[in-house]
PDB file of C-alpha atoms in Angstrom:
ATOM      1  CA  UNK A  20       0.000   0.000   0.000  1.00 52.00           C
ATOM      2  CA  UNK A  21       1.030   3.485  -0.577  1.00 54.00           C
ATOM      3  CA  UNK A  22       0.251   6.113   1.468  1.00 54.00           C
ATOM      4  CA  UNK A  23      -2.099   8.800   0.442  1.00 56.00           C
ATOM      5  CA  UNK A  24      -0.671  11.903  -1.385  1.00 56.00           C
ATOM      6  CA  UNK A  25      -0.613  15.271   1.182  1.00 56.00           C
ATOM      7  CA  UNK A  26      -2.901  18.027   0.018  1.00 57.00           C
ATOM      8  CA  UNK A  27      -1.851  20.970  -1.424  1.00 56.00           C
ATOM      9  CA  UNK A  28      -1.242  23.537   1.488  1.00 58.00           C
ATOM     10  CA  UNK A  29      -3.735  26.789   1.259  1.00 59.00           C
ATOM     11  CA  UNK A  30      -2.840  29.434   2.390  1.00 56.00           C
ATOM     12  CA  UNK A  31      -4.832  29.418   5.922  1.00 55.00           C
ATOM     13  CA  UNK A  32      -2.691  26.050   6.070  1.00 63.00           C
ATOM     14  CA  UNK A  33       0.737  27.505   5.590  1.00 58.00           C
ATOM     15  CA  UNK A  34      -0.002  30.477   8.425  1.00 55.00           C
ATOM     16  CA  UNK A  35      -1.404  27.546  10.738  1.00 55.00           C
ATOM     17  CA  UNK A  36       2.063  25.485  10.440  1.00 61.00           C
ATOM     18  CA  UNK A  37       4.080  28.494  10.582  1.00 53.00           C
ATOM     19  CA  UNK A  38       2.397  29.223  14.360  1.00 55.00           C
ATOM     20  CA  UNK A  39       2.929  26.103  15.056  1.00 59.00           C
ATOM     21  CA  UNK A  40       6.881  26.055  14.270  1.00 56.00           C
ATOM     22  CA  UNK A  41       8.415  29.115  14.734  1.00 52.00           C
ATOM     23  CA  UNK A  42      11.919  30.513  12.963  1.00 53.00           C
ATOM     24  CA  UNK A  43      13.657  33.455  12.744  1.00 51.00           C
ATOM     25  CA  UNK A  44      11.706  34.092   9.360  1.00 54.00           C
ATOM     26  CA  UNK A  45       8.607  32.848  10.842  1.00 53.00           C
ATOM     27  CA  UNK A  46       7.244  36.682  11.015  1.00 59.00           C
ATOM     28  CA  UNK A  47       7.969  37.843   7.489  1.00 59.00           C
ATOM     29  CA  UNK A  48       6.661  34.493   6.278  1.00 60.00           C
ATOM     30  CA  UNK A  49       3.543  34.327   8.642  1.00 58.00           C
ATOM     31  CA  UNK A  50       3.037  38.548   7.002  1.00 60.00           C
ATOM     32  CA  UNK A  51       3.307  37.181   3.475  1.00 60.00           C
ATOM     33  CA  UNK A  52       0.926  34.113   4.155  1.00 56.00           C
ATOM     34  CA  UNK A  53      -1.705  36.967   5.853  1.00 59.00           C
ATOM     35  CA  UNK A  54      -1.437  39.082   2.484  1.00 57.00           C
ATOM     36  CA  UNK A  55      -1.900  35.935   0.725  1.00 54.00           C
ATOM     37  CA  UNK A  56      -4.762  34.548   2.669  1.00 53.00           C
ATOM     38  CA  UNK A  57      -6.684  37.850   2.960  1.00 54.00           C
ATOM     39  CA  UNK A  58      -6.592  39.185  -0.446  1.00 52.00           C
ATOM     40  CA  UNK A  59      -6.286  35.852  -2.317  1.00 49.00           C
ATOM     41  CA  UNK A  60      -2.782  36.632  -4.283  1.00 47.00           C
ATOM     42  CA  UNK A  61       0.053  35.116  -5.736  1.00 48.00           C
ATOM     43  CA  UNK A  62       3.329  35.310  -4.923  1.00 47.00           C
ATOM     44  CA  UNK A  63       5.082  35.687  -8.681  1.00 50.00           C
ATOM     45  CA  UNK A  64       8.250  33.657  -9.136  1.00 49.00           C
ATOM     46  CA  UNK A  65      11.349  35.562 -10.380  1.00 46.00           C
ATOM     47  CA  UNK A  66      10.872  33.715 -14.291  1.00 49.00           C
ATOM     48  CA  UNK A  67       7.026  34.479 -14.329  1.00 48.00           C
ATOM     49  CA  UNK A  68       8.314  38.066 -13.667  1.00 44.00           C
ATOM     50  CA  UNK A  69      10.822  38.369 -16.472  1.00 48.00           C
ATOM     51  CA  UNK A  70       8.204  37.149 -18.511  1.00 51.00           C
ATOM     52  CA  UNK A  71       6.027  39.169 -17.807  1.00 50.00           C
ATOM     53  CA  UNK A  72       7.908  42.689 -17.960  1.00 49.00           C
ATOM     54  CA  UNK A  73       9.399  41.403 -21.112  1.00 51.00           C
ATOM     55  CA  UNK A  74       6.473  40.877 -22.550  1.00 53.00           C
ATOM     56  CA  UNK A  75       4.792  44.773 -21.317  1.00 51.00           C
ATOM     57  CA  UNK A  76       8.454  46.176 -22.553  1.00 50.00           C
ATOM     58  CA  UNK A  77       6.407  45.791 -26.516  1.00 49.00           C
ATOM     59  CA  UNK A  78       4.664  48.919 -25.512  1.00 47.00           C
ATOM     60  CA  UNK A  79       7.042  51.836 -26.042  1.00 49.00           C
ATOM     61  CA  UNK A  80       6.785  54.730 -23.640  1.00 46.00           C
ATOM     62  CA  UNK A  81       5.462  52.894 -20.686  1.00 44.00           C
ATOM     63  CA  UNK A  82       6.497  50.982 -17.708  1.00 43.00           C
ATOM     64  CA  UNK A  83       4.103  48.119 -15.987  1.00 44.00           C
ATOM     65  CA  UNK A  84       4.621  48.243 -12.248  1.00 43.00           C
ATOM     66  CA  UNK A  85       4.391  44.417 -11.350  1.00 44.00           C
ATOM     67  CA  UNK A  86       1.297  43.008 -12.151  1.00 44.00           C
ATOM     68  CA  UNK A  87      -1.156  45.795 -11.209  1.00 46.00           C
ATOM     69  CA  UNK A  88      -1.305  47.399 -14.582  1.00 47.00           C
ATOM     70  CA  UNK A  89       0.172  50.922 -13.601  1.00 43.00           C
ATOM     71  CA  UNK A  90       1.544  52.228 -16.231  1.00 43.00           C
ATOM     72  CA  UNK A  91       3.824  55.993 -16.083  1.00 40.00           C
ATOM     73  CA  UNK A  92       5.271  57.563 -18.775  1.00 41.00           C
ATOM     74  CA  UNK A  93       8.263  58.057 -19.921  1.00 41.00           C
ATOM     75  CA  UNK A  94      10.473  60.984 -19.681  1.00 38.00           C
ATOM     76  CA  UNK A  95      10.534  62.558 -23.349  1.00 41.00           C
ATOM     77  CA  UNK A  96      13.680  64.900 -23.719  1.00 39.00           C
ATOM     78  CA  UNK A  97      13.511  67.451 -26.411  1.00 37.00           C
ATOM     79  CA  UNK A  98      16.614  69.263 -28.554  1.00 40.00           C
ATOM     80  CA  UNK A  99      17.215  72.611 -27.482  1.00 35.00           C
ATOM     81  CA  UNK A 100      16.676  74.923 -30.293  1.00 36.00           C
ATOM     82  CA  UNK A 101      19.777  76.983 -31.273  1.00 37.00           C
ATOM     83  CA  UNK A 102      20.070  80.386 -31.436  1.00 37.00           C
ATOM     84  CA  UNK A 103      21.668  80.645 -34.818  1.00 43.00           C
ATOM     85  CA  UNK A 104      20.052  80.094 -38.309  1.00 46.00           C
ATOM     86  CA  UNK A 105      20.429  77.313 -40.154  1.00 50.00           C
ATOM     87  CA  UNK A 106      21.820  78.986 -43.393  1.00 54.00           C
ATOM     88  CA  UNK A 107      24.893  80.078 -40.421  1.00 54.00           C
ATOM     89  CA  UNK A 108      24.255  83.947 -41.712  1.00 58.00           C
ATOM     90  CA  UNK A 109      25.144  86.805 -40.062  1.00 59.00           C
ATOM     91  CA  UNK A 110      22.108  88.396 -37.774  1.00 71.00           C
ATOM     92  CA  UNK A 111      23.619  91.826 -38.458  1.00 76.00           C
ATOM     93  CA  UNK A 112      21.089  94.717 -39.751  1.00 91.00           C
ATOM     94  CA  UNK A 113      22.331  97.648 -40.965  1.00 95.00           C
ATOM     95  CA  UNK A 114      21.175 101.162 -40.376  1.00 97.00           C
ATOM     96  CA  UNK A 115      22.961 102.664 -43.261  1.00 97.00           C
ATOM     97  CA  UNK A 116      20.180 105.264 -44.732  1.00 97.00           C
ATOM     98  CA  UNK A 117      18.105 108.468 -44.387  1.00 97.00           C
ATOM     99  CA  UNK A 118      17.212 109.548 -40.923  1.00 97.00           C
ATOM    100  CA  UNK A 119      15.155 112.264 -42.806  1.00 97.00           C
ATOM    101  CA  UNK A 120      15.870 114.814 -45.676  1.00 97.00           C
ATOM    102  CA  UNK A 121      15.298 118.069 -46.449  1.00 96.00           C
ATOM    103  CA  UNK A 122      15.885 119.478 -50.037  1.00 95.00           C
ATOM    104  CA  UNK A 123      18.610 122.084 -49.970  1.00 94.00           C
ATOM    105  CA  UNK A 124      19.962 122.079 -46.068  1.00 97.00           C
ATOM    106  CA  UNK A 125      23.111 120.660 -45.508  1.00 97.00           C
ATOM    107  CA  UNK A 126      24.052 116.980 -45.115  1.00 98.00           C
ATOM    108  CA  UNK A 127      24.736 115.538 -41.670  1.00 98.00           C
ATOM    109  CA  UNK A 128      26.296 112.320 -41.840  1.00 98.00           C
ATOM    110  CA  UNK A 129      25.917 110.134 -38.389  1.00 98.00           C
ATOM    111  CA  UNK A 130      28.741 107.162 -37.902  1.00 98.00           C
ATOM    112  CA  UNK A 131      26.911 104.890 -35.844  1.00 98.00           C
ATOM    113  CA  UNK A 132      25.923 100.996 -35.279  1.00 97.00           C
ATOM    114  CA  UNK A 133      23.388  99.324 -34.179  1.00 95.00           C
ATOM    115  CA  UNK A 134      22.186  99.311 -31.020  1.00 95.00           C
ATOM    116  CA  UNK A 135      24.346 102.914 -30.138  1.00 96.00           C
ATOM    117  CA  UNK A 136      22.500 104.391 -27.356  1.00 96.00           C
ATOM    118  CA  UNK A 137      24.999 107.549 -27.623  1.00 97.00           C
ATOM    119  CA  UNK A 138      24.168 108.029 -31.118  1.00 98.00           C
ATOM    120  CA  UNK A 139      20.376 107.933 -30.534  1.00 97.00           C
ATOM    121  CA  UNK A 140      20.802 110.686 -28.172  1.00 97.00           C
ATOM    122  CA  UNK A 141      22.682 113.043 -30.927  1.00 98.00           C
ATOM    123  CA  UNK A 142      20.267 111.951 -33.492  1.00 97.00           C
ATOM    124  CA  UNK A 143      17.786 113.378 -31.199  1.00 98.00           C
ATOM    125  CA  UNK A 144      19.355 116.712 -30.689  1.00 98.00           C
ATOM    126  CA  UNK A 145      19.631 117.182 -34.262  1.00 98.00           C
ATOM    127  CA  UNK A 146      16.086 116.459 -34.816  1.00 97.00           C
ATOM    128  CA  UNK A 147      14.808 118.588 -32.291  1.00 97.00           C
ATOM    129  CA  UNK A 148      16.640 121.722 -34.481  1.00 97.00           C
ATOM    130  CA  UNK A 149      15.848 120.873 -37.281  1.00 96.00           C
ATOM    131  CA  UNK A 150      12.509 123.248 -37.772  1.00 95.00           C
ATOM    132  CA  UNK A 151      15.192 126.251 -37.203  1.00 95.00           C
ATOM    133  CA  UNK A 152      17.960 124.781 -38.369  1.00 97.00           C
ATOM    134  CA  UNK A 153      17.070 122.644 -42.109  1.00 97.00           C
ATOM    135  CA  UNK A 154      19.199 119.798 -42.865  1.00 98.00           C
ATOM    136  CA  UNK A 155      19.047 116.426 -44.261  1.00 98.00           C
ATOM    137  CA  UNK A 156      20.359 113.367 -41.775  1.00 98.00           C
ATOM    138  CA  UNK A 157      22.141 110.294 -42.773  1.00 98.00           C
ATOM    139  CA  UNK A 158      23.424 107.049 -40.932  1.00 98.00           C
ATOM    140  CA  UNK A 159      26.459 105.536 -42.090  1.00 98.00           C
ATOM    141  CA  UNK A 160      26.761 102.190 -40.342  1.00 98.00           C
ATOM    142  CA  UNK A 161      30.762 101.198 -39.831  1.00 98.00           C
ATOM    143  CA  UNK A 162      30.035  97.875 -39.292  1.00 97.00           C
ATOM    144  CA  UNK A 163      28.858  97.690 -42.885  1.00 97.00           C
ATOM    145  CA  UNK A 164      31.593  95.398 -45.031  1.00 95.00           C
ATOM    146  CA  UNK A 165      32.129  98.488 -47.719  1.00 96.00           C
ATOM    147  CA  UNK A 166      32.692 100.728 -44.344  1.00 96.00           C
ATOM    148  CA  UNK A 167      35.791  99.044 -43.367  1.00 96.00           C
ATOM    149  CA  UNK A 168      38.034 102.434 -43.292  1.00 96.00           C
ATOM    150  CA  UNK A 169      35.370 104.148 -41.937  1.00 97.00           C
ATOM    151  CA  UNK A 170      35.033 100.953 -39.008  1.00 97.00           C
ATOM    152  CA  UNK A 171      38.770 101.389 -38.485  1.00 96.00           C
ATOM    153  CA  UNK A 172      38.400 105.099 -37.721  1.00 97.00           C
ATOM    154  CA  UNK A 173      35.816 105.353 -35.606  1.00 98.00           C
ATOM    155  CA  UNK A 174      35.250 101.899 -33.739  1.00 96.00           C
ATOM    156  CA  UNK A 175      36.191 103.243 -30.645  1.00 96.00           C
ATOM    157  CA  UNK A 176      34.825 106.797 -31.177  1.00 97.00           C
ATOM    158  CA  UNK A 177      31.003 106.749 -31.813  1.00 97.00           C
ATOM    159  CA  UNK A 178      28.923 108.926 -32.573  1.00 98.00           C
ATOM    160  CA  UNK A 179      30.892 110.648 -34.853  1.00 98.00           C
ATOM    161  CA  UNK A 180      29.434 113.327 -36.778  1.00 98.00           C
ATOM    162  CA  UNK A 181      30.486 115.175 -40.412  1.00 98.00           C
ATOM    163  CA  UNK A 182      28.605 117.942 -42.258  1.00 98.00           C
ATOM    164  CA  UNK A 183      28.688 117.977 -46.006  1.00 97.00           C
ATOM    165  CA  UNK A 184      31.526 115.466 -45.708  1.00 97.00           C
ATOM    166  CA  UNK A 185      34.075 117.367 -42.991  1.00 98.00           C
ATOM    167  CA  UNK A 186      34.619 115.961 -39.342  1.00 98.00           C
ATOM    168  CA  UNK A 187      32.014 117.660 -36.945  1.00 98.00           C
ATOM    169  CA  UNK A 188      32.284 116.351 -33.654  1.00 98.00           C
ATOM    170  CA  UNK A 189      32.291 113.133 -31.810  1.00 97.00           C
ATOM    171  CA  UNK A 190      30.605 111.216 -28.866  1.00 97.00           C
ATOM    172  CA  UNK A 191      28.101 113.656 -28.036  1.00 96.00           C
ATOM    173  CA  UNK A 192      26.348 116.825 -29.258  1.00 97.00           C
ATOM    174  CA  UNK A 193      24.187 120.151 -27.425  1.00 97.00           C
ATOM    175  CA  UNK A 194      21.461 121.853 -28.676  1.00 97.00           C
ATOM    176  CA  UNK A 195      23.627 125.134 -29.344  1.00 97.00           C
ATOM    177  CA  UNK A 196      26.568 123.466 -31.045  1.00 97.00           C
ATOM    178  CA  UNK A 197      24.013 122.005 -33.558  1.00 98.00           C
ATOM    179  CA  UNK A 198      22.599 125.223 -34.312  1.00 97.00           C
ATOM    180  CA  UNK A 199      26.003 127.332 -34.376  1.00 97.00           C
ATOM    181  CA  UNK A 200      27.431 124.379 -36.630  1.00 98.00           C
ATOM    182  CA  UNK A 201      24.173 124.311 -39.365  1.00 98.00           C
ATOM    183  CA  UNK A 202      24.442 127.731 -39.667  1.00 97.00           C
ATOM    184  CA  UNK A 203      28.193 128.058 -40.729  1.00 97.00           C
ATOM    185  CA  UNK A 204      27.104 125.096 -42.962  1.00 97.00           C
ATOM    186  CA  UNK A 205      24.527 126.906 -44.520  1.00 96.00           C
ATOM    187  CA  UNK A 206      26.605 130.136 -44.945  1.00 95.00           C
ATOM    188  CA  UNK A 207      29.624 128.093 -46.204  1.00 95.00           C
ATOM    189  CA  UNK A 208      32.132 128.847 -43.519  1.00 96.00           C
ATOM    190  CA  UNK A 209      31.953 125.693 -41.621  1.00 97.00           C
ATOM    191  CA  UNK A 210      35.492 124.502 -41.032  1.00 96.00           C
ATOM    192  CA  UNK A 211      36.688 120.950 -40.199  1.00 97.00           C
ATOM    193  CA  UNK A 212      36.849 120.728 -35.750  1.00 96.00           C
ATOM    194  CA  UNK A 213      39.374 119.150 -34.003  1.00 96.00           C
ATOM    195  CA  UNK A 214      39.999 116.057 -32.493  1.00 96.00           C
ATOM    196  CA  UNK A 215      38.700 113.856 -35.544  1.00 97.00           C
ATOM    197  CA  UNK A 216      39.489 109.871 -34.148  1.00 96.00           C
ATOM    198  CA  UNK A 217      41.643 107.699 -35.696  1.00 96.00           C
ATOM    199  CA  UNK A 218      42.552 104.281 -34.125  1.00 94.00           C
ATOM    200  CA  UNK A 219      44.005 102.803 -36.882  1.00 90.00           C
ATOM    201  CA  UNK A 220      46.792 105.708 -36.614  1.00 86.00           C
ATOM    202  CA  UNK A 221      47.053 105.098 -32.908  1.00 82.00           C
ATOM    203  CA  UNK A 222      46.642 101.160 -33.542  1.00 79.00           C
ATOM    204  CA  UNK A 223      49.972 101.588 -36.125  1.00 72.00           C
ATOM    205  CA  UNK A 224      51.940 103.750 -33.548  1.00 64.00           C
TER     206      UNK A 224
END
């Protein structure tokens, strides 16, 4: 005769021997058999694991969280978007032009560059005399590539100012020396000022 085959321990059967012999892992196995016994899971082995978060890894931009179905996304990391253009050009704008002309009045020629908060100021002073005192205004950008001898003058030196093509001033300009120089412009007698920059002729020294 053989003797009969033992019956598959439950789980109320595992937490009843475990009372009955105690260990030193007789409380984390009698917690795990009370998990088991009151909600009725399954301990998964290691392989049935694997498997299983193998098989989940099909679906891209999520992660299963054992066997609960939780799923969070991933982390999606973006390229930072440069600064420059594509083509590589140059960002520069130039502010070569007419400020504002006026037929007959003599020519006022402003060496600037963008972004010249000196210059600004000067083009303001000449526009506020310019009801009294008629002339036409110009910008001449240095940092233009066909102003290179005018960019090696004056790069240090802005605003810089000529009238009908003679050196004016430089850096900054009043409300009376526009006037007094407009008028010997207009009666012909305006004479080249001192002081015209040059740091190409200091740069060479």
């Amino acid at each position: 005769l053989t003797a009969p085959h033992a019956p598959h321990p439950t789980p109320y059967m595992a937490m009843v021997s475990l009372l009955r012999r105690p260990s030193r892992m007789a409380s984390s196995r009698l917690f795990l058999a009370t998990i088991a016994l009151s909600s009725s899971w399954t301990i998964p082995s290691v392989e049935s694991f694997a498997m299983k978060s193998k098989q989940n890894q099909k679906t891209p931009g999520l992660v299963l969280v054992h066997h609960r179905n939780i799923h969070l996304p991933t982390r999606n990391v973006r390229p930072v978007a440069s600064s420059a253009s594509e083509d590589g050009n140059d960002t520069h704008q130039s502010v070569t032009g007419p400020i504002y002309e006026m037929d007959g009045a003599p020519t006022v020629k402003l060496f600037t560059k963008q972004g010249c908060t000196l210059c600004d100021k000067v083009k303001d002073v000449l526009d506020s005399v310019r009801d009294d005192q008629p002339h036409s205004l110009y910008a001449v950008d240095i940092t233009d590539d066909d102003k290179q001898e005018w960019f090696s003058k004056y790069k240090y030196d802005i605003p810089v100012l000529h009238v009908n093509d003679i050196y004016w001033a430089k850096h900054r300009l009043s409300a009376e020396e526009a006037i007094a120089g407009i008028e010997e412009a207009c009666k012909g007698s305006f004479e080249m000022r001192q002081g015209e920059p040059d740091a190409s002729r200091l740069e060479h020294n």
